[in-house]
Tab-separated table of C-alpha atoms in Angstrom:
chain	number	residue	atom	x	y	z
A	30	MET	CA	-4.515	17.343	20.017
A	31	ASN	CA	-2.079	14.649	19.560
A	32	LEU	CA	-2.200	12.224	22.034
A	33	LEU	CA	-6.637	12.766	21.353
A	34	ILE	CA	-5.735	11.859	17.315
A	35	GLU	CA	-3.904	9.298	18.115
A	36	LYS	CA	-6.427	6.860	20.129
A	37	MET	CA	-9.192	8.162	17.622
A	38	ASN	CA	-10.651	5.007	15.150
A	39	GLY	CA	-11.715	5.970	11.872
A	40	GLU	CA	-14.519	6.521	12.387
A	41	ILE	CA	-14.428	8.591	15.279
A	42	PHE	CA	-11.132	10.723	12.958
A	43	ASP	CA	-14.345	11.476	10.376
A	44	TYR	CA	-16.688	12.657	12.451
A	45	VAL	CA	-14.384	14.920	14.525
A	46	PHE	CA	-12.843	16.708	12.049
A	47	THR	CA	-15.828	17.832	8.909
A	48	LYS	CA	-15.639	20.259	6.939
A	49	GLU	CA	-17.531	22.361	9.709
A	50	MET	CA	-14.134	22.174	11.778
A	51	PHE	CA	-12.242	23.601	9.071
A	52	ASN	CA	-14.664	26.268	8.158
A	53	GLU	CA	-13.970	26.996	12.255
A	54	ILE	CA	-10.502	27.144	12.165
A	55	ASP	CA	-10.272	29.244	8.870
A	56	LYS	CA	-12.723	31.644	10.628
A	57	LYS	CA	-10.804	32.132	13.293
A	58	ILE	CA	-7.801	33.064	11.800
A	59	GLU	CA	-9.245	35.701	10.084
A	60	GLU	CA	-10.521	36.132	13.163
A	61	LYS	CA	-6.721	36.491	14.700
A	62	LYS	CA	-7.930	34.280	17.166
A	63	LEU	CA	-5.508	31.551	16.235
A	64	THR	CA	-2.097	32.264	14.414
A	65	LEU	CA	-1.755	30.086	11.594
A	66	GLU	CA	1.240	27.994	13.420
A	67	ASN	CA	-1.331	26.243	15.853
A	68	VAL	CA	-2.910	25.610	13.097
A	69	ILE	CA	-0.054	24.400	11.103
A	70	LEU	CA	0.739	21.963	13.663
A	71	LEU	CA	-2.977	20.341	14.277
A	72	LEU	CA	-2.599	19.499	10.222
A	73	LYS	CA	0.749	18.032	10.783
A	74	HIS	CA	-1.262	15.954	13.515
A	75	ILE	CA	-3.924	15.403	11.421
A	76	ARG	CA	-1.682	14.759	8.297
A	77	CYS	CA	0.333	12.158	9.703
A	78	TYR	CA	-2.084	9.901	11.026
A	79	ASN	CA	-4.296	10.394	8.118
A	80	THR	CA	-1.443	9.617	5.631
A	81	LEU	CA	-0.367	6.771	7.929
A	82	LYS	CA	-3.247	5.632	8.188
A	83	ARG	CA	-4.925	6.488	5.196
A	84	ILE	CA	-8.307	7.982	5.814
A	85	HIS	CA	-9.300	10.156	4.013
A	86	LEU	CA	-10.735	13.417	5.129
A	87	PHE	CA	-13.567	14.564	2.503
A	88	GLY	CA	-14.008	17.760	4.461
A	89	PHE	CA	-11.006	19.918	4.662
A	90	GLU	CA	-11.445	20.194	0.356
A	91	LYS	CA	-15.004	21.422	0.925
A	92	ALA	CA	-13.902	23.916	3.730
A	93	SER	CA	-12.553	27.311	3.256
A	94	LEU	CA	-9.512	26.296	5.027
A	95	GLY	CA	-8.945	24.616	1.901
A	96	GLU	CA	-8.409	27.965	-0.117
A	97	ARG	CA	-6.906	29.365	1.775
A	98	ILE	CA	-3.369	27.464	2.258
A	99	GLU	CA	-4.207	26.604	-1.092
A	100	LYS	CA	-4.135	30.420	-1.756
A	101	MET	CA	-1.615	30.476	0.536
A	102	ILE	CA	0.702	28.484	-1.077
A	103	ALA	CA	0.399	29.440	-4.721
A	104	GLU	CA	1.659	33.358	-2.705
A	105	GLU	CA	4.615	32.175	-1.235
A	106	ASN	CA	5.321	29.941	-4.859
A	107	LEU	CA	5.687	33.233	-6.734
A	108	LYS	CA	7.846	35.537	-4.561
A	109	LYS	CA	11.396	35.986	-4.975
A	110	LYS	CA	14.379	33.778	-3.334
A	111	GLU	CA	15.112	36.839	-0.519
A	112	GLU	CA	11.834	37.084	0.310
A	113	LYS	CA	10.087	33.115	0.261
A	114	ASN	CA	9.729	31.507	3.932
A	115	GLU	CA	11.537	27.772	2.239
A	116	LYS	CA	9.716	26.015	5.728
A	117	LEU	CA	6.726	28.182	5.333
A	118	LEU	CA	6.658	26.602	1.679
A	119	ILE	CA	7.222	23.199	2.562
A	120	ASP	CA	5.305	22.537	5.263
A	121	LEU	CA	2.191	24.250	3.229
A	122	CYS	CA	2.724	22.028	0.248
A	123	GLU	CA	2.506	18.766	3.276
A	124	CYS	CA	-0.528	19.863	4.910
A	125	TYR	CA	-2.690	20.086	1.771
A	126	ILE	CA	-1.323	17.414	-0.548
A	127	SER	CA	-2.038	15.204	2.814
A	128	LEU	CA	-5.388	15.760	2.727
A	129	TYR	CA	-6.963	16.827	-0.331
A	130	TYR	CA	-8.288	14.943	-2.964
A	131	LEU	CA	-8.578	16.200	-5.759
A	132	LEU	CA	-5.397	17.732	-6.388
A	133	SER	CA	-4.595	20.144	-9.270
A	134	PRO	CA	-1.978	20.622	-11.904
A	135	GLU	CA	-1.400	24.141	-10.645
A	136	ILE	CA	-0.864	22.414	-6.512
A	137	ILE	CA	1.086	19.499	-8.257
A	138	SER	CA	3.285	21.111	-10.050
A	139	ILE	CA	4.140	23.411	-6.970
A	140	CYS	CA	3.849	20.915	-4.758
A	141	VAL	CA	5.085	17.681	-5.982
A	142	PRO	CA	9.123	19.589	-7.185
A	143	CYS	CA	9.015	21.248	-3.429
A	144	LEU	CA	8.888	18.357	-2.003
A	145	LEU	CA	11.372	16.420	-4.225
A	146	LYS	CA	13.886	18.753	-2.932
A	147	VAL	CA	13.233	17.425	1.112
A	148	ALA	CA	13.363	13.710	0.036
A	149	LEU	CA	16.985	13.686	-2.089
A	150	LYS	CA	18.609	15.988	-0.036
A	151	LYS	CA	22.469	14.594	0.950
A	152	GLU	CA	23.066	15.485	4.636
A	153	GLU	CA	23.687	12.456	6.631
A	154	ASN	CA	21.925	13.142	9.392
A	155	GLU	CA	18.588	12.771	12.266
A	156	LYS	CA	17.318	15.670	11.136
A	157	THR	CA	17.302	15.669	7.351
A	158	GLN	CA	16.123	12.350	7.219
A	159	LYS	CA	12.650	12.889	9.641
A	160	GLU	CA	12.202	15.714	7.235
A	161	ALA	CA	12.805	13.172	4.050
A	162	GLU	CA	10.692	11.098	5.644
A	163	THR	CA	7.520	13.437	5.910
A	164	ALA	CA	8.215	14.444	2.218
A	165	LEU	CA	8.256	11.307	0.558
A	166	LEU	CA	4.561	10.596	2.541
A	167	ALA	CA	2.672	13.625	1.971
A	168	LEU	CA	4.075	12.687	-1.595
A	169	SER	CA	3.485	8.838	-1.604
A	170	ASN	CA	-0.440	10.129	-1.094
A	171	ILE	CA	-0.671	12.154	-4.865
A	172	LYS	CA	-3.005	9.146	-6.599
A	173	PHE	CA	-1.834	8.037	-9.811
A	174	ASP	CA	-3.606	9.424	-12.181
A	175	PHE	CA	-2.309	12.945	-10.694
A	176	LEU	CA	0.791	12.737	-12.581
A	177	ASN	CA	2.117	12.600	-16.359
A	178	GLN	CA	3.574	8.930	-16.722
A	179	GLY	CA	7.245	9.712	-15.547
A	180	GLN	CA	7.202	12.717	-14.452
A	181	TYR	CA	9.558	13.589	-11.811
A	182	LEU	CA	11.064	10.036	-12.554
A	183	ASN	CA	14.571	11.433	-12.821
A	184	GLU	CA	13.847	12.410	-9.109
A	185	ILE	CA	12.596	9.371	-7.629
A	186	LYS	CA	15.109	6.826	-9.049
A	187	GLU	CA	17.412	9.071	-7.453
A	188	ILE	CA	16.544	9.223	-4.233
A	189	ILE	CA	15.531	4.904	-3.949
A	190	LYS	CA	19.636	4.481	-5.243
A	191	HIS	CA	20.863	6.502	-3.242
A	192	HIS	CA	19.620	5.058	-0.432
A	193	GLN	CA	20.428	1.098	-1.958
A	194	GLU	CA	23.927	2.962	-2.306
A	195	HIS	CA	24.375	4.778	1.579
A	196	ARG	CA	21.363	3.209	3.972
A	197	ASN	CA	20.192	7.357	4.333
A	198	LEU	CA	16.535	6.036	5.075
A	199	THR	CA	14.425	5.708	7.669
A	200	ARG	CA	12.601	1.594	5.844
A	201	LEU	CA	8.978	4.151	6.113
A	202	ALA	CA	10.271	6.750	4.169
A	203	TYR	CA	12.086	4.105	2.321
A	204	GLN	CA	8.926	2.685	1.582
A	205	SER	CA	6.992	5.519	0.188
A	206	ALA	CA	9.812	6.653	-2.367
A	207	TRP	CA	8.701	3.129	-3.990
A	208	GLU	CA	5.571	3.895	-3.757
A	209	PHE	CA	5.637	6.697	-5.386
A	210	LEU	CA	7.403	5.104	-7.981
A	211	VAL	CA	5.637	1.775	-8.693
A	212	THR	CA	1.736	3.296	-8.024
A	213	LYS	CA	1.653	6.565	-10.096
A	214	PHE	CA	4.064	5.184	-13.503
A	215	LEU	CA	2.602	1.266	-13.094
A	216	ASP	CA	0.821	0.942	-16.871
A	217	ASP	CA	3.985	2.725	-18.534
A	218	GLY	CA	5.392	0.091	-20.355
A	219	SER	CA	9.232	1.993	-20.572
A	220	LEU	CA	9.650	1.728	-17.325
A	221	LYS	CA	10.384	-2.159	-16.376
A	222	GLU	CA	14.411	-1.461	-17.100
A	223	VAL	CA	13.591	0.640	-14.029
A	224	ILE	CA	12.106	-0.660	-11.661
A	225	VAL	CA	12.872	-4.404	-12.017
A	226	ASN	CA	16.154	-3.659	-14.107
A	227	GLU	CA	17.172	-1.100	-12.726
A	228	LEU	CA	16.110	-0.904	-9.109
A	229	ARG	CA	15.153	-3.991	-8.734
A	230	PHE	CA	12.232	-3.919	-6.766
A	231	GLY	CA	11.313	-7.455	-6.046
A	232	ARG	CA	14.574	-7.914	-4.499
A	233	GLU	CA	14.703	-4.800	-2.618
A	234	ALA	CA	10.511	-5.742	-1.857
A	235	ALA	CA	11.041	-8.958	-0.492
A	236	ARG	CA	14.520	-7.408	1.600
A	237	GLU	CA	12.337	-4.972	2.996
A	238	LEU	CA	9.475	-6.695	4.226
A	239	GLU	CA	12.390	-9.667	5.914
A	240	ALA	CA	13.583	-6.845	7.801
A	241	LEU	CA	10.409	-5.157	8.893
A	242	SER	CA	9.208	-8.737	9.617
A	243	LYS	CA	12.246	-8.832	12.181
A	244	CYS	CA	11.158	-5.670	13.829
A	245	VAL	CA	7.027	-6.823	14.362
A	246	ASP	CA	6.165	-8.129	18.075
A	247	TRP	CA	3.584	-11.066	15.768
A	248	LYS	CA	3.057	-12.692	20.088
A	249	ARG	CA	1.819	-9.358	20.869
A	250	LYS	CA	-2.567	-10.179	20.593
A	251	LYS	CA	-3.853	-7.195	21.883
A	252	GLU	CA	-3.281	-3.924	19.359
A	253	VAL	CA	-2.903	-0.579	21.214
A	254	ARG	CA	-3.971	1.545	18.583
A	255	GLY	CA	-2.312	4.325	17.630
A	256	LYS	CA	1.180	2.458	19.090
A	257	GLU	CA	2.584	1.123	16.262
A	258	LYS	CA	5.385	0.290	15.739
A	259	LYS	CA	6.435	2.902	12.577
A	260	GLU	CA	8.684	-0.705	11.308
A	261	GLU	CA	4.570	-2.317	11.649
A	262	ILE	CA	2.924	0.619	9.488
A	263	ALA	CA	5.575	0.246	6.791
A	264	LEU	CA	5.666	-3.559	6.509
A	265	LEU	CA	1.948	-3.249	5.926
A	266	ARG	CA	2.081	-0.190	3.288
A	267	TRP	CA	4.304	-2.844	2.143
A	268	LEU	CA	1.166	-4.933	1.691
A	269	GLN	CA	-1.525	-3.388	0.973
A	270	ALA	CA	1.232	-1.277	-2.501
A	271	LEU	CA	2.019	-4.696	-3.454
A	272	VAL	CA	-1.783	-5.762	-3.573
A	273	VAL	CA	-2.151	-3.357	-6.327
A	274	PHE	CA	1.516	-4.134	-8.543
A	275	LEU	CA	1.404	-7.241	-8.636
A	276	SER	CA	-2.779	-7.445	-9.704
A	277	SER	CA	-1.788	-5.397	-12.249
A	278	SER	CA	1.971	-4.862	-13.523
A	279	LYS	CA	3.648	-7.005	-16.517
A	280	LEU	CA	7.123	-6.295	-14.903
A	281	TRP	CA	8.025	-9.849	-14.024
A	282	ASN	CA	11.458	-11.139	-13.598
A	283	GLU	CA	12.774	-13.788	-11.051
A	284	GLU	CA	13.309	-11.731	-8.128
A	285	PHE	CA	9.899	-11.411	-7.554
A	286	ILE	CA	9.629	-15.419	-7.076
A	287	GLU	CA	11.946	-14.159	-3.461
A	288	LEU	CA	8.618	-12.001	-2.796
A	289	ILE	CA	5.963	-13.831	-3.229
A	290	GLY	CA	8.393	-16.430	-0.498
A	291	SER	CA	8.114	-12.881	1.357
A	292	ILE	CA	4.916	-12.546	1.779
A	293	VAL	CA	4.265	-15.970	2.413
A	294	GLN	CA	6.841	-15.779	5.607
A	295	VAL	CA	4.639	-12.050	6.591
A	296	PHE	CA	1.497	-14.224	6.204
A	297	ARG	CA	2.444	-16.754	9.141
A	298	ALA	CA	3.219	-14.970	10.820
A	299	ALA	CA	0.479	-12.654	11.484
A	300	ARG	CA	-2.214	-15.201	10.992
A	301	GLU	CA	-1.773	-15.515	14.596
A	302	ASN	CA	-2.725	-12.003	16.317
A	303	LYS	CA	-1.924	-9.553	13.210
A	304	ARG	CA	-5.540	-9.866	11.338
A	305	GLU	CA	-4.217	-6.653	9.234
A	306	ILE	CA	-1.322	-7.361	8.067
A	307	SER	CA	-2.451	-11.020	7.504
A	308	TYR	CA	-5.338	-9.830	5.264
A	309	TRP	CA	-3.355	-8.082	3.057
A	310	CYS	CA	-1.232	-10.815	2.755
A	311	ILE	CA	-3.445	-12.757	1.087
A	312	SER	CA	-5.151	-10.721	-1.015
A	313	SER	CA	-1.484	-9.365	-2.364
A	314	LEU	CA	-2.056	-13.015	-3.186
A	315	ARG	CA	-4.428	-14.113	-3.870
A	316	ASN	CA	-3.724	-10.955	-6.954
A	317	ALA	CA	-0.881	-12.048	-7.778
A	318	ALA	CA	-2.535	-15.721	-8.529
A	319	GLY	CA	-4.469	-14.035	-10.921
A	320	ASN	CA	-1.658	-12.773	-12.486
A	321	GLY	CA	-0.715	-13.432	-16.304
A	322	PHE	CA	2.480	-11.759	-16.106
A	323	VAL	CA	3.461	-13.969	-12.512
A	324	PRO	CA	3.538	-17.983	-12.703
A	325	ILE	CA	1.892	-20.774	-11.173
A	326	GLU	CA	4.567	-21.938	-10.587
A	327	ALA	CA	5.826	-18.265	-8.181
A	328	PHE	CA	2.868	-20.500	-5.711
A	329	LEU	CA	4.376	-23.831	-6.080
A	330	LYS	CA	7.994	-23.279	-4.892
A	331	ASN	CA	7.029	-20.883	-1.900
A	332	GLY	CA	5.623	-22.446	0.257
A	333	ALA	CA	2.212	-20.341	-1.340
A	334	ILE	CA	-0.358	-23.331	-1.888
A	335	ASN	CA	0.617	-25.072	2.248
A	336	ALA	CA	0.267	-21.697	3.012
A	337	VAL	CA	-3.811	-20.507	2.538
A	338	LEU	CA	-5.076	-24.108	2.829
A	339	GLU	CA	-3.651	-24.138	6.677
A	340	GLU	CA	-5.621	-21.290	6.069
A	341	PHE	CA	-8.714	-22.443	5.202
A	342	GLN	CA	-8.277	-25.305	7.935
A	343	ARG	CA	-8.227	-22.390	10.912
A	344	PRO	CA	-11.431	-22.502	13.358
A	345	THR	CA	-10.951	-18.318	13.384
A	346	LEU	CA	-10.936	-17.524	9.963
A	347	ASP	CA	-13.034	-15.079	9.387
A	348	ASP	CA	-15.610	-14.507	6.267
A	349	GLU	CA	-12.780	-11.969	4.668
A	350	LYS	CA	-10.174	-14.087	4.636
A	351	ALA	CA	-12.320	-16.999	3.914
A	352	TYR	CA	-13.272	-15.497	0.400
A	353	GLU	CA	-9.590	-14.152	-0.280
A	354	CYS	CA	-8.354	-17.524	0.237
A	355	LEU	CA	-11.905	-18.937	-2.470
A	356	LYS	CA	-10.341	-16.722	-4.492
A	357	PHE	CA	-7.288	-17.001	-4.718
A	358	PHE	CA	-8.018	-20.960	-5.792
A	359	ILE	CA	-10.537	-19.899	-7.834
A	360	ASN	CA	-7.620	-17.763	-9.338
A	361	ALA	CA	-5.052	-20.183	-10.273
A	362	SER	CA	-7.246	-22.183	-11.147
A	363	ASN	CA	-8.827	-20.189	-14.281
A	364	ARG	CA	-4.942	-19.590	-14.424
A	365	MET	CA	-4.376	-23.338	-15.365
A	366	GLU	CA	-7.652	-23.261	-17.573
A	367	GLU	CA	-6.266	-21.348	-20.151
A	368	LYS	CA	-4.881	-23.109	-22.874
A	369	MET	CA	-1.046	-22.004	-24.122
A	370	ASP	CA	-1.054	-21.317	-28.451
A	371	ASN	CA	2.945	-22.712	-28.155
A	372	LYS	CA	3.774	-26.101	-27.314
A	373	MET	CA	6.975	-25.366	-24.990
A	374	VAL	CA	4.533	-22.960	-23.084
A	375	GLU	CA	1.734	-25.306	-22.932
A	376	VAL	CA	3.762	-28.502	-21.875
A	377	LYS	CA	5.593	-26.494	-19.451
A	378	ARG	CA	1.407	-25.527	-17.610
A	379	LYS	CA	0.577	-29.450	-17.877
A	380	ILE	CA	2.957	-29.718	-15.377
A	381	THR	CA	2.866	-27.770	-13.593
A	382	LYS	CA	-0.626	-27.677	-13.653
A	383	LYS	CA	-0.417	-31.733	-12.222
A	384	GLU	CA	2.322	-29.964	-9.325
A	385	LEU	CA	-0.589	-27.840	-8.378
A	386	PHE	CA	-2.719	-30.949	-8.268
A	387	ASP	CA	-0.672	-33.436	-6.456
A	388	LYS	CA	-0.380	-30.691	-3.646
A	389	LEU	CA	-3.720	-29.628	-3.713
A	390	GLU	CA	-4.091	-34.111	-2.157
A	391	GLU	CA	-1.080	-33.926	-0.614
A	392	GLU	CA	-2.988	-31.338	1.434
A	393	GLY	CA	-6.921	-32.718	1.712
A	394	TYR	CA	-7.821	-30.029	-0.517
A	395	GLU	CA	-11.004	-32.531	-0.818
A	396	ASP	CA	-11.392	-31.882	3.031
A	397	THR	CA	-11.861	-28.030	3.223
A	398	ILE	CA	-13.706	-28.055	-0.069
A	399	ILE	CA	-16.149	-30.184	1.682
A	400	SER	CA	-16.354	-27.960	4.585
A	401	PHE	CA	-16.425	-24.515	2.780
A	402	HIS	CA	-19.979	-25.783	0.644
A	403	LYS	CA	-21.531	-24.644	2.777
A	404	ILE	CA	-20.632	-21.264	3.371
A	405	PHE	CA	-19.338	-20.422	-0.563
A	406	ASP	CA	-23.420	-19.196	-0.749
A	407	TYR	CA	-23.441	-17.010	2.026
A	408	LEU	CA	-19.523	-15.758	0.816
A	409	ASN	CA	-20.634	-15.621	-2.836
A	410	ARG	CA	-23.823	-13.014	-1.419
A	411	LYS	CA	-22.010	-10.684	1.117
A	412	TYR	CA	-18.921	-10.320	-1.193
A	413	TYR	CA	-21.581	-9.372	-4.093
A	414	ARG	CA	-19.528	-11.905	-6.382
A	415	GLU	CA	-21.075	-13.898	-9.265
A	416	THR	CA	-18.899	-16.872	-8.991
A	417	SER	CA	-20.240	-20.489	-9.309
A	418	LEU	CA	-21.836	-21.678	-6.173
A	419	ASN	CA	-20.512	-25.330	-7.080
A	420	ILE	CA	-16.801	-24.711	-5.789
A	421	SER	CA	-15.876	-28.045	-6.150
A	422	ASP	CA	-15.241	-26.262	-10.102
A	423	TYR	CA	-12.785	-24.825	-9.212
A	424	PHE	CA	-10.135	-27.621	-8.002
A	425	ALA	CA	-11.488	-30.232	-10.158
A	426	ASN	CA	-9.877	-27.973	-12.492
A	427	ILE	CA	-7.179	-28.507	-10.840
């Protein structure tokens, strides 16, 4: 079953694992034709693929099997310590929160502490490391609005700090720990000191992107489904999380300039043979360019402008990436048109604006305008964006 699951794409995966199939599994448990142990093994395989690939199965939460597991979690949690099967409870929690979308507060209050306890173990051995990775992967699947601001902050902070000192987690587990933190508590301004200055998110994310990029075979042209290294999956998950973080975060310090530079390096490495990684890189840069808390100078200092212009001129550029590149410059242009009340800041903006214009002129941005003029209307209609058809405006405004 594991081998079959690895060969599936998202469409087939969703077609196979339906509400009807989960209902049938539940029926076979009731009739004692399937053991609970075997069902948990199957759900673990499904959960692993589902979480790593970020595919959601709506069939599970509508099925009677989901109801059975939810009831089992509640019942197992109520048992006395000497009667409780901790391993079973952990397995059930991991499967449930990885496959269920609309989690109840009651389930959250049971599963999150249970899995954080697993991830907090300090023993340095392969078994503990694997258990922590599985628990953190499951936790990273929880949607941000299901938790109260600051809830479980101390636990996840301890997990991250311990890894920074002892390097006890796998790279995939470390990415999952950060995702649990930044996507759940991003809107809480009081966490600025924790995320940015205490745990050094910008520095750590840049370091992880650089380390993970060394593990990827950038020259391998043919993608083999299910055969990606965990490091490659972790790299992709970092970029997907950064798309969200860089679009809305009000947290910023100088270490994020290094992070933008790391994204650019991965972008350049991925552009030939890793389309998905390349796409999430340009999406991260586009969102960062539109975030008023990310200074435009960050894109000048680390080659982001050059990298996006180079992408424009590639003959194999597809529609989605073409639009992301255009949005990058649209966002940068809009930012440069925002006049500042503070005279010192306004002077700095004008200097940056001139540097950006000089860089675009030096790299031949006029050719880019001409080459994209005819297809911009098509891209605009295809992606349902309401933007001016006069693409020149976005460059001329700079």
